[in-house]
Amino acid sequence: ATSALNRHDDALRYYTDFLRQYPQSRRVRSARYGSGWSQLQLRRYDDAINSFRQVEQGLDSVAAAASYQIGAIQILRGDTAAAVATFQAVLYRLPYESFSDNAYYQLARIHYRRANYDSARHYFQIVARQFPQSELRQDAYYLLGESYASLGDFPNAEYAFARTRRITEQGPLLQRALYREGVMLYKEGRFTSSVDRLRQYVSEHPNGADIDNATFWLAEALYQARSYPEAERYYANVVEQREASPW
């Protein structure tokens, strides 16, 4: 309870007292994990890793969570090679435990940042499809789309962006996925469908972060669909009304 209230010093003291007084308790593993979490919040990273190491060798959710936290600390310290090794080791032992989705997601992000898009796609796909209750699922589907787009696989990218849109109720991610879906449809040569998605974006999100780009691609899609007068109107909008636009 004290940890949940951000009183991490107090929580750490209580966990330490508990472990000293009840070393045989069935709650020892949870207490050690709680100690590690409190130390992590206090930025006592070496102590946190030591606490997590004492429980990471089990075959339960506590072990999975502890291993994930070790990897997260390694990322914080900039040691991505060690983090990759940590995440891969825990996923080999516990591929579908709690926090496993976090480990897959972090592996995917590391590969994505390194432009290893095929490996990133693999791990994002696991989170998106194998963990339907994960809080990371929406972001995983979106970045799966970006990974496919970087690989030039526009049909699968479009599908991933469409899935992102369908499972996201509102907010910037929904808007971004709608825009990117429209662009992928354009790159597939599906110009009428691209017009539908991009027109929806321009209509529903006139102040969206991608409005300039969406307007340009809408004009392009309209042109390819032979709707020349409407395309000309949107081109003019880009030129005359969007002075900050890169187009």
Short mmCIF file of C-alpha atoms in Angstrom, two decimals:
data_model
loop_
_atom_site.label_atom_id
_atom_site.label_comp_id
_atom_site.label_asym_id
_atom_site.label_seq_id
_atom_site.Cartn_x
_atom_site.Cartn_y
_atom_site.Cartn_z
CA ALA A 1 0.00 0.00 0.00
CA THR A 2 2.77 2.45 0.86
CA SER A 3 4.51 1.70 -2.44
CA ALA A 4 1.30 2.42 -4.31
CA LEU A 5 1.18 5.80 -2.58
CA ASN A 6 4.73 6.59 -3.78
CA ARG A 7 6.12 6.31 -0.24
CA HIS A 8 8.90 4.12 -1.52
CA ASP A 9 11.29 4.68 1.39
CA ASP A 10 8.61 3.53 3.84
CA ALA A 11 7.65 0.62 1.62
CA LEU A 12 11.27 -0.52 1.36
CA ARG A 13 11.64 -0.41 5.13
CA TYR A 14 8.50 -2.51 5.62
CA TYR A 15 9.62 -5.06 3.03
CA THR A 16 13.04 -5.29 4.67
CA ASP A 17 11.48 -5.81 8.12
CA PHE A 18 9.13 -8.45 6.75
CA LEU A 19 11.94 -10.40 5.10
CA ARG A 20 13.99 -10.31 8.30
CA GLN A 21 11.10 -11.44 10.53
CA TYR A 22 9.46 -13.99 8.24
CA PRO A 23 12.19 -15.59 6.08
CA GLN A 24 10.11 -18.75 5.56
CA SER A 25 6.89 -17.02 4.57
CA ARG A 26 5.27 -17.96 1.27
CA ARG A 27 5.19 -14.24 0.55
CA VAL A 28 8.98 -13.87 0.57
CA ARG A 29 9.23 -13.79 -3.22
CA SER A 30 6.58 -11.10 -3.49
CA ALA A 31 8.30 -9.10 -0.75
CA ARG A 32 11.66 -9.34 -2.51
CA TYR A 33 10.02 -8.17 -5.74
CA GLY A 34 8.38 -5.31 -3.82
CA SER A 35 11.77 -4.34 -2.44
CA GLY A 36 13.21 -4.29 -5.93
CA TRP A 37 10.35 -2.17 -7.21
CA SER A 38 10.78 0.35 -4.39
CA GLN A 39 14.53 0.50 -5.00
CA LEU A 40 13.86 1.02 -8.70
CA GLN A 41 11.55 3.95 -7.97
CA LEU A 42 14.24 5.39 -5.71
CA ARG A 43 16.77 4.97 -8.57
CA ARG A 44 18.86 2.60 -6.53
CA TYR A 45 19.43 0.50 -9.61
CA ASP A 46 22.15 -1.84 -8.36
CA ASP A 47 20.10 -2.69 -5.27
CA ALA A 48 17.00 -3.17 -7.40
CA ILE A 49 18.78 -5.56 -9.76
CA ASN A 50 20.08 -7.53 -6.77
CA SER A 51 16.56 -7.84 -5.35
CA PHE A 52 15.08 -8.88 -8.69
CA ARG A 53 17.88 -11.41 -9.26
CA GLN A 54 16.80 -13.23 -6.11
CA VAL A 55 13.38 -14.04 -7.57
CA GLU A 56 13.89 -14.13 -11.35
CA GLN A 57 14.77 -17.83 -11.55
CA GLY A 58 11.27 -19.09 -10.76
CA LEU A 59 8.66 -20.15 -13.29
CA ASP A 60 5.87 -17.79 -12.31
CA SER A 61 4.62 -14.27 -12.88
CA VAL A 62 6.93 -12.88 -10.20
CA ALA A 63 9.96 -14.30 -12.01
CA ALA A 64 8.77 -12.89 -15.34
CA ALA A 65 8.15 -9.46 -13.82
CA ALA A 66 11.54 -9.44 -12.07
CA SER A 67 13.40 -10.33 -15.27
CA TYR A 68 11.53 -7.68 -17.18
CA GLN A 69 12.43 -5.03 -14.60
CA ILE A 70 16.10 -5.99 -14.84
CA GLY A 71 15.92 -5.51 -18.60
CA ALA A 72 14.14 -2.19 -18.15
CA ILE A 73 16.93 -0.97 -15.85
CA GLN A 74 19.51 -2.05 -18.41
CA ILE A 75 17.70 0.04 -21.03
CA LEU A 76 17.67 3.01 -18.66
CA ARG A 77 21.41 2.64 -18.34
CA GLY A 78 21.87 2.44 -22.09
CA ASP A 79 23.03 -1.18 -22.07
CA THR A 80 20.71 -2.43 -24.79
CA ALA A 81 22.82 -5.52 -25.53
CA ALA A 82 22.37 -6.71 -21.95
CA ALA A 83 18.67 -5.84 -22.09
CA VAL A 84 18.21 -7.91 -25.25
CA ALA A 85 19.90 -10.88 -23.59
CA THR A 86 17.73 -10.50 -20.47
CA PHE A 87 14.48 -10.28 -22.42
CA GLN A 88 15.37 -13.20 -24.66
CA ALA A 89 16.26 -15.35 -21.66
CA VAL A 90 13.02 -14.72 -19.81
CA LEU A 91 10.92 -15.22 -22.95
CA TYR A 92 12.64 -18.54 -23.60
CA ARG A 93 11.56 -19.70 -20.13
CA LEU A 94 8.25 -17.84 -19.79
CA PRO A 95 6.91 -16.87 -23.21
CA TYR A 96 3.36 -16.11 -22.11
CA GLU A 97 3.51 -14.96 -18.49
CA SER A 98 2.53 -11.56 -17.16
CA PHE A 99 5.08 -8.97 -18.29
CA SER A 100 6.06 -11.19 -21.23
CA ASP A 101 4.21 -8.82 -23.53
CA ASN A 102 6.33 -5.98 -22.14
CA ALA A 103 9.51 -7.93 -22.86
CA TYR A 104 8.45 -8.71 -26.44
CA TYR A 105 7.50 -5.06 -26.93
CA GLN A 106 10.83 -3.76 -25.65
CA LEU A 107 12.71 -6.20 -27.88
CA ALA A 108 10.65 -4.94 -30.81
CA ARG A 109 11.39 -1.30 -29.96
CA ILE A 110 15.12 -1.99 -29.71
CA HIS A 111 15.14 -3.65 -33.15
CA TYR A 112 12.97 -0.88 -34.59
CA ARG A 113 15.35 1.82 -33.37
CA ARG A 114 18.21 -0.12 -34.95
CA ALA A 115 16.26 -0.27 -38.26
CA ASN A 116 16.08 -4.07 -37.98
CA TYR A 117 12.53 -3.90 -39.23
CA ASP A 118 11.99 -7.60 -39.91
CA SER A 119 12.95 -8.52 -36.34
CA ALA A 120 10.89 -5.62 -35.02
CA ARG A 121 7.92 -6.83 -37.07
CA HIS A 122 8.26 -10.30 -35.58
CA TYR A 123 8.11 -9.11 -31.97
CA PHE A 124 5.43 -6.45 -32.52
CA GLN A 125 3.30 -9.11 -34.17
CA ILE A 126 3.56 -11.37 -31.12
CA VAL A 127 2.37 -8.59 -28.80
CA ALA A 128 -0.44 -7.55 -31.14
CA ARG A 129 -1.79 -11.03 -31.82
CA GLN A 130 -0.85 -13.20 -28.85
CA PHE A 131 -1.71 -10.76 -26.04
CA PRO A 132 -5.24 -9.46 -26.74
CA GLN A 133 -5.56 -7.96 -23.24
CA SER A 134 -2.22 -6.16 -23.29
CA GLU A 135 -2.17 -2.41 -22.75
CA LEU A 136 0.58 -2.33 -25.37
CA ARG A 137 -1.52 -3.91 -28.12
CA GLN A 138 -2.56 -0.67 -29.83
CA ASP A 139 0.99 0.68 -29.96
CA ALA A 140 2.25 -2.73 -31.09
CA TYR A 141 -0.19 -2.84 -34.01
CA TYR A 142 0.73 0.70 -35.02
CA LEU A 143 4.48 0.05 -34.93
CA LEU A 144 3.89 -3.26 -36.70
CA GLY A 145 2.40 -1.16 -39.49
CA GLU A 146 5.41 1.16 -39.52
CA SER A 147 7.74 -1.86 -39.61
CA TYR A 148 5.92 -3.31 -42.61
CA ALA A 149 5.93 0.11 -44.29
CA SER A 150 9.70 0.37 -43.82
CA LEU A 151 10.04 -3.07 -45.42
CA GLY A 152 7.93 -1.94 -48.39
CA ASP A 153 5.16 -4.41 -47.52
CA PHE A 154 2.30 -1.96 -47.98
CA PRO A 155 -0.66 -4.42 -47.85
CA ASN A 156 0.38 -5.74 -44.44
CA ALA A 157 1.20 -2.22 -43.26
CA GLU A 158 -2.27 -1.05 -44.30
CA TYR A 159 -3.84 -3.99 -42.46
CA ALA A 160 -1.89 -3.21 -39.28
CA PHE A 161 -2.88 0.46 -39.37
CA ALA A 162 -6.51 -0.53 -39.98
CA ARG A 163 -6.38 -2.86 -36.96
CA THR A 164 -4.88 -0.04 -34.87
CA ARG A 165 -7.77 2.20 -35.87
CA ARG A 166 -10.38 -0.41 -35.03
CA ILE A 167 -9.10 -1.13 -31.55
CA THR A 168 -8.37 2.50 -30.63
CA GLU A 169 -11.30 4.59 -29.46
CA GLN A 170 -9.82 8.08 -29.74
CA GLY A 171 -6.71 10.20 -29.50
CA PRO A 172 -3.57 10.92 -31.53
CA LEU A 173 -2.84 7.24 -32.23
CA LEU A 174 -6.25 6.77 -33.86
CA GLN A 175 -5.70 9.84 -36.02
CA ARG A 176 -2.19 8.81 -37.00
CA ALA A 177 -3.31 5.27 -37.88
CA LEU A 178 -6.13 6.61 -40.08
CA TYR A 179 -3.70 8.87 -41.95
CA ARG A 180 -1.10 6.13 -42.39
CA GLU A 181 -3.74 3.65 -43.56
CA GLY A 182 -4.73 6.13 -46.29
CA VAL A 183 -1.12 6.53 -47.42
CA MET A 184 -0.57 2.77 -47.54
CA LEU A 185 -3.71 2.35 -49.65
CA TYR A 186 -2.28 4.93 -52.04
CA LYS A 187 1.02 3.05 -52.26
CA GLU A 188 -0.94 -0.14 -53.03
CA GLY A 189 -2.60 1.64 -55.93
CA ARG A 190 -6.02 1.51 -54.26
CA PHE A 191 -6.72 5.16 -54.93
CA THR A 192 -10.48 5.21 -54.29
CA SER A 193 -10.03 3.58 -50.87
CA SER A 194 -7.14 5.93 -50.15
CA VAL A 195 -9.37 8.91 -50.94
CA ASP A 196 -12.00 7.59 -48.52
CA ARG A 197 -9.55 7.27 -45.62
CA LEU A 198 -7.71 10.53 -46.24
CA ARG A 199 -10.92 12.46 -46.79
CA GLN A 200 -12.14 11.07 -43.46
CA TYR A 201 -8.96 12.29 -41.78
CA VAL A 202 -9.16 15.77 -43.30
CA SER A 203 -12.85 16.05 -42.43
CA GLU A 204 -12.71 14.71 -38.88
CA HIS A 205 -9.30 16.04 -37.79
CA PRO A 206 -8.77 19.45 -39.42
CA ASN A 207 -6.32 20.36 -36.65
CA GLY A 208 -4.62 16.98 -36.51
CA ALA A 209 -0.86 16.64 -36.39
CA ASP A 210 -0.81 15.13 -39.90
CA ILE A 211 -3.31 17.47 -41.57
CA ASP A 212 -0.77 18.96 -44.00
CA ASN A 213 0.53 15.59 -45.12
CA ALA A 214 -2.97 14.12 -45.26
CA THR A 215 -4.17 17.00 -47.44
CA PHE A 216 -1.28 16.50 -49.85
CA TRP A 217 -1.81 12.75 -50.13
CA LEU A 218 -5.55 13.27 -50.54
CA ALA A 219 -4.82 15.55 -53.49
CA GLU A 220 -2.47 12.91 -54.93
CA ALA A 221 -5.04 10.13 -54.49
CA LEU A 222 -7.79 12.24 -56.07
CA TYR A 223 -5.51 12.98 -59.01
CA GLN A 224 -4.76 9.28 -59.50
CA ALA A 225 -8.50 8.55 -59.21
CA ARG A 226 -9.03 11.11 -62.04
CA SER A 227 -10.98 13.51 -59.84
CA TYR A 228 -8.96 16.39 -61.23
CA PRO A 229 -11.03 19.43 -60.13
CA GLU A 230 -11.19 18.23 -56.52
CA ALA A 231 -7.51 17.28 -56.59
CA GLU A 232 -6.66 20.76 -57.81
CA ARG A 233 -8.62 22.27 -54.93
CA TYR A 234 -6.67 20.29 -52.34
CA TYR A 235 -3.34 21.02 -54.04
CA ALA A 236 -4.23 24.70 -53.86
CA ASN A 237 -5.10 24.27 -50.20
CA VAL A 238 -1.67 22.81 -49.52
CA VAL A 239 0.09 25.64 -51.37
CA GLU A 240 -2.00 28.58 -50.21
CA GLN A 241 -3.26 27.65 -46.75
CA ARG A 242 -0.52 25.41 -45.37
CA GLU A 243 2.52 27.66 -45.50
CA ALA A 244 4.31 25.58 -42.89
CA SER A 245 3.76 22.39 -44.85
CA PRO A 246 6.88 20.59 -46.17
CA TRP A 247 5.01 20.10 -49.43
#
